[in-house]
PDB file of C-alpha atoms in Angstrom:
ATOM      1  CA  MET A1049      -0.005   0.634  -0.576  1.00 65.00           C
ATOM      2  CA  THR A1050       0.976   3.651  -0.486  1.00 75.00           C
ATOM      3  CA  GLU A1051       0.069   6.842   1.003  1.00 79.00           C
ATOM      4  CA  ALA A1052      -1.663   7.767  -2.822  1.00 85.00           C
ATOM      5  CA  MET A1053      -3.700   4.574  -1.971  1.00 83.00           C
ATOM      6  CA  LEU A1054      -4.437   5.404   1.236  1.00 79.00           C
ATOM      7  CA  SER A1055      -5.484   8.690   0.510  1.00 80.00           C
ATOM      8  CA  LYS A1056      -7.962   7.687  -1.790  1.00 86.00           C
ATOM      9  CA  LEU A1057      -9.929   4.484   0.603  1.00 82.00           C
ATOM     10  CA  LEU A1058      -9.706   7.816   2.699  1.00 80.00           C
ATOM     11  CA  GLN A1059     -11.416   9.957   0.127  1.00 83.00           C
ATOM     12  CA  ARG A1060     -13.926   6.841  -0.098  1.00 86.00           C
ATOM     13  CA  LEU A1061     -15.423   6.100   2.990  1.00 84.00           C
ATOM     14  CA  ASP A1062     -17.148   7.982   4.765  1.00 82.00           C
ATOM     15  CA  PHE A1063     -16.817   7.010   8.388  1.00 86.00           C
ATOM     16  CA  ILE A1064     -14.148   4.912  10.204  1.00 88.00           C
ATOM     17  CA  GLY A1065     -14.177   4.581  13.967  1.00 92.00           C
ATOM     18  CA  LEU A1066     -11.638   3.803  16.379  1.00 94.00           C
ATOM     19  CA  VAL A1067     -11.807   0.958  19.089  1.00 92.00           C
ATOM     20  CA  GLU A1068      -9.473   3.853  21.228  1.00 94.00           C
ATOM     21  CA  ARG A1069     -11.688   6.190  20.831  1.00 95.00           C
ATOM     22  CA  MET A1070     -15.303   3.763  21.225  1.00 94.00           C
ATOM     23  CA  ASP A1071     -17.716   6.728  22.597  1.00 95.00           C
ATOM     24  CA  ASP A1072     -16.303   8.808  20.330  1.00 97.00           C
ATOM     25  CA  SER A1073     -16.798   7.224  17.077  1.00 97.00           C
ATOM     26  CA  LEU A1074     -20.374   5.842  18.403  1.00 96.00           C
ATOM     27  CA  CYS A1075     -21.749   9.582  19.441  1.00 97.00           C
ATOM     28  CA  VAL A1076     -20.179  10.984  15.342  1.00 97.00           C
ATOM     29  CA  LEU A1077     -21.805   7.736  14.535  1.00 96.00           C
ATOM     30  CA  GLY A1078     -25.329   8.435  16.216  1.00 95.00           C
ATOM     31  CA  LEU A1079     -25.224  11.961  15.319  1.00 95.00           C
ATOM     32  CA  LEU A1080     -23.934  11.597  11.465  1.00 94.00           C
ATOM     33  CA  LEU A1081     -26.850   9.233  11.322  1.00 93.00           C
ATOM     34  CA  ASN A1082     -29.822  10.884  13.560  1.00 93.00           C
ATOM     35  CA  LEU A1083     -29.711   8.753  16.213  1.00 93.00           C
ATOM     36  CA  ASP A1084     -31.015   9.080  19.587  1.00 93.00           C
ATOM     37  CA  PRO A1085     -27.778   8.280  21.702  1.00 95.00           C
ATOM     38  CA  SER A1086     -29.869   5.110  23.628  1.00 93.00           C
ATOM     39  CA  LEU A1087     -29.549   3.226  20.317  1.00 92.00           C
ATOM     40  CA  LEU A1088     -25.804   3.113  20.636  1.00 93.00           C
ATOM     41  CA  VAL A1089     -25.757   2.143  24.465  1.00 92.00           C
ATOM     42  CA  HIS A1090     -24.443  -1.469  25.059  1.00 87.00           C
ATOM     43  CA  VAL A1091     -23.058  -3.141  28.530  1.00 82.00           C
ATOM     44  CA  SER A1092     -19.820  -4.375  28.471  1.00 71.00           C
ATOM     45  CA  ASP A1093     -19.285  -8.181  28.423  1.00 58.00           C
ATOM     46  CA  SER A1094     -17.275 -10.256  30.715  1.00 48.00           C
ATOM     47  CA  LYS A1095     -14.030 -10.660  28.200  1.00 47.00           C
ATOM     48  CA  VAL A1096     -13.970  -6.404  28.626  1.00 43.00           C
ATOM     49  CA  GLN A1097     -14.817  -6.705  32.570  1.00 44.00           C
ATOM     50  CA  GLY A1098     -11.265  -9.469  33.031  1.00 50.00           C
ATOM     51  CA  SER A1099     -11.849 -12.295  35.218  1.00 56.00           C
ATOM     52  CA  TYR A1100     -12.961 -14.891  33.983  1.00 55.00           C
ATOM     53  CA  VAL A1101     -13.954 -17.077  29.907  1.00 57.00           C
ATOM     54  CA  PRO A1102     -16.127 -20.188  29.265  1.00 57.00           C
ATOM     55  CA  VAL A1103     -14.294 -22.559  27.911  1.00 56.00           C
ATOM     56  CA  GLN A1104     -16.829 -26.077  28.092  1.00 54.00           C
ATOM     57  CA  GLU A1105     -20.217 -25.349  27.979  1.00 55.00           C
ATOM     58  CA  LEU A1106     -22.421 -27.742  30.044  1.00 51.00           C
ATOM     59  CA  LYS A1107     -25.696 -30.068  29.453  1.00 51.00           C
ATOM     60  CA  ASN A1108     -27.551 -28.252  31.679  1.00 54.00           C
ATOM     61  CA  GLU A1109     -27.794 -24.876  29.241  1.00 51.00           C
ATOM     62  CA  SER A1110     -27.420 -22.309  31.910  1.00 53.00           C
ATOM     63  CA  SER A1111     -23.939 -23.433  33.205  1.00 54.00           C
ATOM     64  CA  ARG A1112     -20.835 -23.969  31.840  1.00 55.00           C
ATOM     65  CA  ILE A1113     -17.334 -24.487  33.027  1.00 58.00           C
ATOM     66  CA  CYS A1114     -15.079 -20.858  33.574  1.00 65.00           C
ATOM     67  CA  LYS A1115     -11.399 -20.387  33.895  1.00 64.00           C
ATOM     68  CA  LYS A1116      -9.299 -17.474  34.760  1.00 65.00           C
ATOM     69  CA  GLU A1117      -8.584 -15.450  31.680  1.00 64.00           C
ATOM     70  CA  ARG A1118      -4.788 -15.064  31.022  1.00 69.00           C
ATOM     71  CA  LYS A1119      -3.208 -11.880  30.688  1.00 73.00           C
ATOM     72  CA  PRO A1120      -1.649 -11.051  27.583  1.00 74.00           C
ATOM     73  CA  PHE A1121       2.342 -11.042  27.253  1.00 77.00           C
ATOM     74  CA  LYS A1122       4.937 -10.112  25.278  1.00 84.00           C
ATOM     75  CA  THR A1123       8.210 -11.775  25.831  1.00 89.00           C
ATOM     76  CA  ARG A1124      11.474 -10.093  25.372  1.00 91.00           C
ATOM     77  CA  GLU A1125      12.538 -10.848  21.634  1.00 93.00           C
ATOM     78  CA  MET A1126       8.285  -9.361  21.319  1.00 92.00           C
ATOM     79  CA  ASN A1127       9.708  -6.249  22.404  1.00 91.00           C
ATOM     80  CA  LYS A1128      12.972  -6.166  21.042  1.00 93.00           C
ATOM     81  CA  PHE A1129      10.735  -7.040  17.265  1.00 93.00           C
ATOM     82  CA  TYR A1130       8.495  -4.143  18.367  1.00 92.00           C
ATOM     83  CA  GLN A1131      11.737  -2.017  18.112  1.00 93.00           C
ATOM     84  CA  SER A1132      13.289  -2.838  15.126  1.00 95.00           C
ATOM     85  CA  SER A1133      13.156  -1.547  12.115  1.00 95.00           C
ATOM     86  CA  ILE A1134      11.275  -3.850  10.124  1.00 94.00           C
ATOM     87  CA  TRP A1135       8.182  -3.157  12.286  1.00 93.00           C
ATOM     88  CA  GLU A1136       9.006  -0.224  12.043  1.00 93.00           C
ATOM     89  CA  GLU A1137       8.914  -0.645   8.424  1.00 92.00           C
ATOM     90  CA  LYS A1138       5.847  -3.257   7.890  1.00 91.00           C
ATOM     91  CA  SER A1139       3.150  -0.897  10.443  1.00 92.00           C
ATOM     92  CA  ARG A1140       3.909   2.119   8.531  1.00 89.00           C
ATOM     93  CA  TYR A1141       0.946   2.471   6.506  1.00 86.00           C
ATOM     94  CA  SER A1142      -1.317   1.106   9.860  1.00 89.00           C
ATOM     95  CA  ARG A1143      -0.112   3.792  11.867  1.00 91.00           C
ATOM     96  CA  MET A1144      -0.409   6.520   9.110  1.00 89.00           C
ATOM     97  CA  LEU A1145      -4.557   4.697   8.317  1.00 89.00           C
ATOM     98  CA  TYR A1146      -4.537   4.877  12.833  1.00 92.00           C
ATOM     99  CA  ASP A1147      -3.443   8.806  12.443  1.00 91.00           C
ATOM    100  CA  ALA A1148      -5.799   9.686   9.304  1.00 89.00           C
ATOM    101  CA  VAL A1149      -8.822   8.520  10.847  1.00 91.00           C
ATOM    102  CA  ASN A1150      -8.295   9.760  14.116  1.00 93.00           C
ATOM    103  CA  GLN A1151      -7.187  13.050  12.963  1.00 91.00           C
ATOM    104  CA  SER A1152     -11.073  12.845  10.462  1.00 90.00           C
ATOM    105  CA  LEU A1153     -12.781  11.923  13.631  1.00 94.00           C
ATOM    106  CA  ASP A1154     -11.631  14.929  15.215  1.00 95.00           C
ATOM    107  CA  ALA A1155     -12.092  17.126  12.120  1.00 92.00           C
ATOM    108  CA  THR A1156     -15.907  15.441  11.962  1.00 94.00           C
ATOM    109  CA  ILE A1157     -16.558  16.363  15.547  1.00 96.00           C
ATOM    110  CA  ASP A1158     -15.249  20.180  14.529  1.00 96.00           C
ATOM    111  CA  HIS A1159     -16.158  21.024  11.824  1.00 95.00           C
ATOM    112  CA  THR A1160     -19.401  19.007  10.792  1.00 94.00           C
ATOM    113  CA  ILE A1161     -21.322  18.749  13.926  1.00 96.00           C
ATOM    114  CA  GLY A1162     -19.671  20.852  15.969  1.00 97.00           C
ATOM    115  CA  ARG A1163     -17.855  21.054  19.489  1.00 97.00           C
ATOM    116  CA  ASP A1164     -20.584  21.836  21.561  1.00 97.00           C
ATOM    117  CA  ARG A1165     -23.299  19.714  19.760  1.00 97.00           C
ATOM    118  CA  PHE A1166     -20.856  16.754  20.036  1.00 97.00           C
ATOM    119  CA  ASP A1167     -20.213  17.158  23.836  1.00 97.00           C
ATOM    120  CA  THR A1168     -23.939  17.141  25.035  1.00 96.00           C
ATOM    121  CA  TYR A1169     -24.661  14.183  22.649  1.00 97.00           C
ATOM    122  CA  LYS A1170     -21.911  12.420  24.840  1.00 96.00           C
ATOM    123  CA  LEU A1171     -22.880  13.828  28.074  1.00 97.00           C
ATOM    124  CA  GLU A1172     -25.745  12.143  27.264  1.00 96.00           C
ATOM    125  CA  TYR A1173     -24.685   8.679  25.820  1.00 96.00           C
ATOM    126  CA  LEU A1174     -22.421   8.437  28.952  1.00 95.00           C
ATOM    127  CA  SER A1175     -24.989   8.605  31.077  1.00 95.00           C
ATOM    128  CA  LEU A1176     -26.822   6.186  29.511  1.00 95.00           C
ATOM    129  CA  LEU A1177     -24.580   4.251  29.549  1.00 93.00           C
ATOM    130  CA  HIS A1178     -24.013   4.648  32.609  1.00 93.00           C
ATOM    131  CA  LEU A1179     -27.573   3.622  33.617  1.00 93.00           C
ATOM    132  CA  ALA A1180     -27.244   0.625  31.092  1.00 91.00           C
ATOM    133  CA  SER A1181     -24.462  -0.797  32.979  1.00 87.00           C
ATOM    134  CA  LYS A1182     -26.228  -0.470  36.763  1.00 87.00           C
ATOM    135  CA  THR A1183     -29.228  -1.350  35.463  1.00 88.00           C
ATOM    136  CA  CYS A1184     -28.224  -4.567  32.613  1.00 84.00           C
ATOM    137  CA  GLN A1185     -25.113  -5.465  34.088  1.00 76.00           C
ATOM    138  CA  ASN A1186     -26.228  -9.235  35.174  1.00 69.00           C
ATOM    139  CA  GLU A1187     -27.323 -10.073  32.085  1.00 68.00           C
ATOM    140  CA  THR A1188     -24.120  -9.943  30.694  1.00 64.00           C
ATOM    141  CA  VAL A1189     -22.028 -12.098  33.041  1.00 60.00           C
ATOM    142  CA  LEU A1190     -20.707 -15.054  31.286  1.00 58.00           C
ATOM    143  CA  CYS A1191     -19.064 -17.042  34.059  1.00 58.00           C
ATOM    144  CA  ARG A1192     -18.574 -15.492  37.933  1.00 51.00           C
ATOM    145  CA  GLY A1193     -15.718 -17.625  38.881  1.00 52.00           C
ATOM    146  CA  GLU A1194     -14.356 -20.984  38.156  1.00 51.00           C
ATOM    147  CA  ASP A1195     -16.154 -24.085  38.236  1.00 48.00           C
ATOM    148  CA  ARG A1196     -20.173 -24.526  37.496  1.00 44.00           C
ATOM    149  CA  THR A1197     -21.367 -21.090  37.397  1.00 47.00           C
ATOM    150  CA  ASN A1198     -25.031 -20.422  36.640  1.00 45.00           C
ATOM    151  CA  VAL A1199     -24.756 -17.977  33.928  1.00 50.00           C
ATOM    152  CA  ALA A1200     -26.474 -15.223  31.703  1.00 50.00           C
ATOM    153  CA  ASN A1201     -29.216 -17.553  29.389  1.00 53.00           C
ATOM    154  CA  GLU A1202     -27.772 -18.162  25.996  1.00 51.00           C
ATOM    155  CA  PHE A1203     -31.284 -16.330  24.354  1.00 54.00           C
ATOM    156  CA  SER A1204     -29.898 -12.669  26.179  1.00 67.00           C
ATOM    157  CA  CYS A1205     -27.423 -12.878  23.790  1.00 70.00           C
ATOM    158  CA  TYR A1206     -27.564 -11.917  20.340  1.00 70.00           C
ATOM    159  CA  HIS A1207     -24.466 -14.411  19.049  1.00 67.00           C
ATOM    160  CA  GLU A1208     -22.773 -16.834  21.311  1.00 62.00           C
ATOM    161  CA  ASP A1209     -21.309 -14.220  23.642  1.00 62.00           C
ATOM    162  CA  SER A1210     -22.048 -10.815  21.630  1.00 70.00           C
ATOM    163  CA  GLY A1211     -24.096  -8.857  22.194  1.00 74.00           C
ATOM    164  CA  CYS A1212     -25.479  -9.764  25.633  1.00 73.00           C
ATOM    165  CA  GLY A1213     -28.355  -7.575  27.914  1.00 79.00           C
ATOM    166  CA  TYR A1214     -29.816  -6.426  24.480  1.00 82.00           C
ATOM    167  CA  HIS A1215     -33.680  -7.867  26.098  1.00 83.00           C
ATOM    168  CA  CYS A1216     -32.330  -5.293  29.215  1.00 86.00           C
ATOM    169  CA  LEU A1217     -31.594  -2.754  26.960  1.00 89.00           C
ATOM    170  CA  ASN A1218     -34.806  -2.621  24.980  1.00 88.00           C
ATOM    171  CA  LYS A1219     -36.814  -2.879  28.575  1.00 89.00           C
ATOM    172  CA  LEU A1220     -34.704  -0.501  29.699  1.00 90.00           C
ATOM    173  CA  PHE A1221     -35.124   2.182  26.596  1.00 91.00           C
ATOM    174  CA  SER A1222     -38.662   1.148  25.396  1.00 88.00           C
ATOM    175  CA  ASP A1223     -40.842   4.536  27.005  1.00 85.00           C
ATOM    176  CA  ARG A1224     -37.636   6.609  25.712  1.00 82.00           C
ATOM    177  CA  PRO A1225     -38.695   8.857  23.211  1.00 78.00           C
ATOM    178  CA  ARG A1226     -36.212   9.476  20.746  1.00 72.00           C
ATOM    179  CA  ARG A1227     -35.548  13.057  20.130  1.00 70.00           C
ATOM    180  CA  TYR A1228     -33.107  12.966  17.460  1.00 64.00           C
ATOM    181  CA  GLU A1229     -34.876  10.320  14.867  1.00 57.00           C
ATOM    182  CA  SER A1230     -36.334  11.732  12.207  1.00 52.00           C
TER     183      SER A1230
END
């Protein structure tokens, strides 16, 4: 990939979000699509929370065997490689893309949406996110410790361990007026 190809790619895309700026990315997307912030709210899953991960489903659908999740680690050799010129060259375009997307996100906030409008929307989104976390967190816990554990019903998730708690979110925000949608 060349710089020209990267530039052409960015010109063809309407929106790219960043995982490292997920809240900002979701809020920008919500404002661009005129969505109420409640439609963007999610509940953090057990993987984000750390601790335990399912390793084996049991015949009883509401139980599984869970193990302590290992933290990722880097060896000395890996650290040395990530500081090498070889890695610098291999990751050059990824860094360029990341920097360009980061700048584009800021430019969209400042010049297309407006900083005040964005800040107001994001504050409302974060408030709803906090409410959802307090209210729906128990429906997303897939493991509560090692050994056999009663967990959230598999039907409370969209797919396997993704999107858990959506029933709770739908119920929580069902009566909320959708102010942003047209």
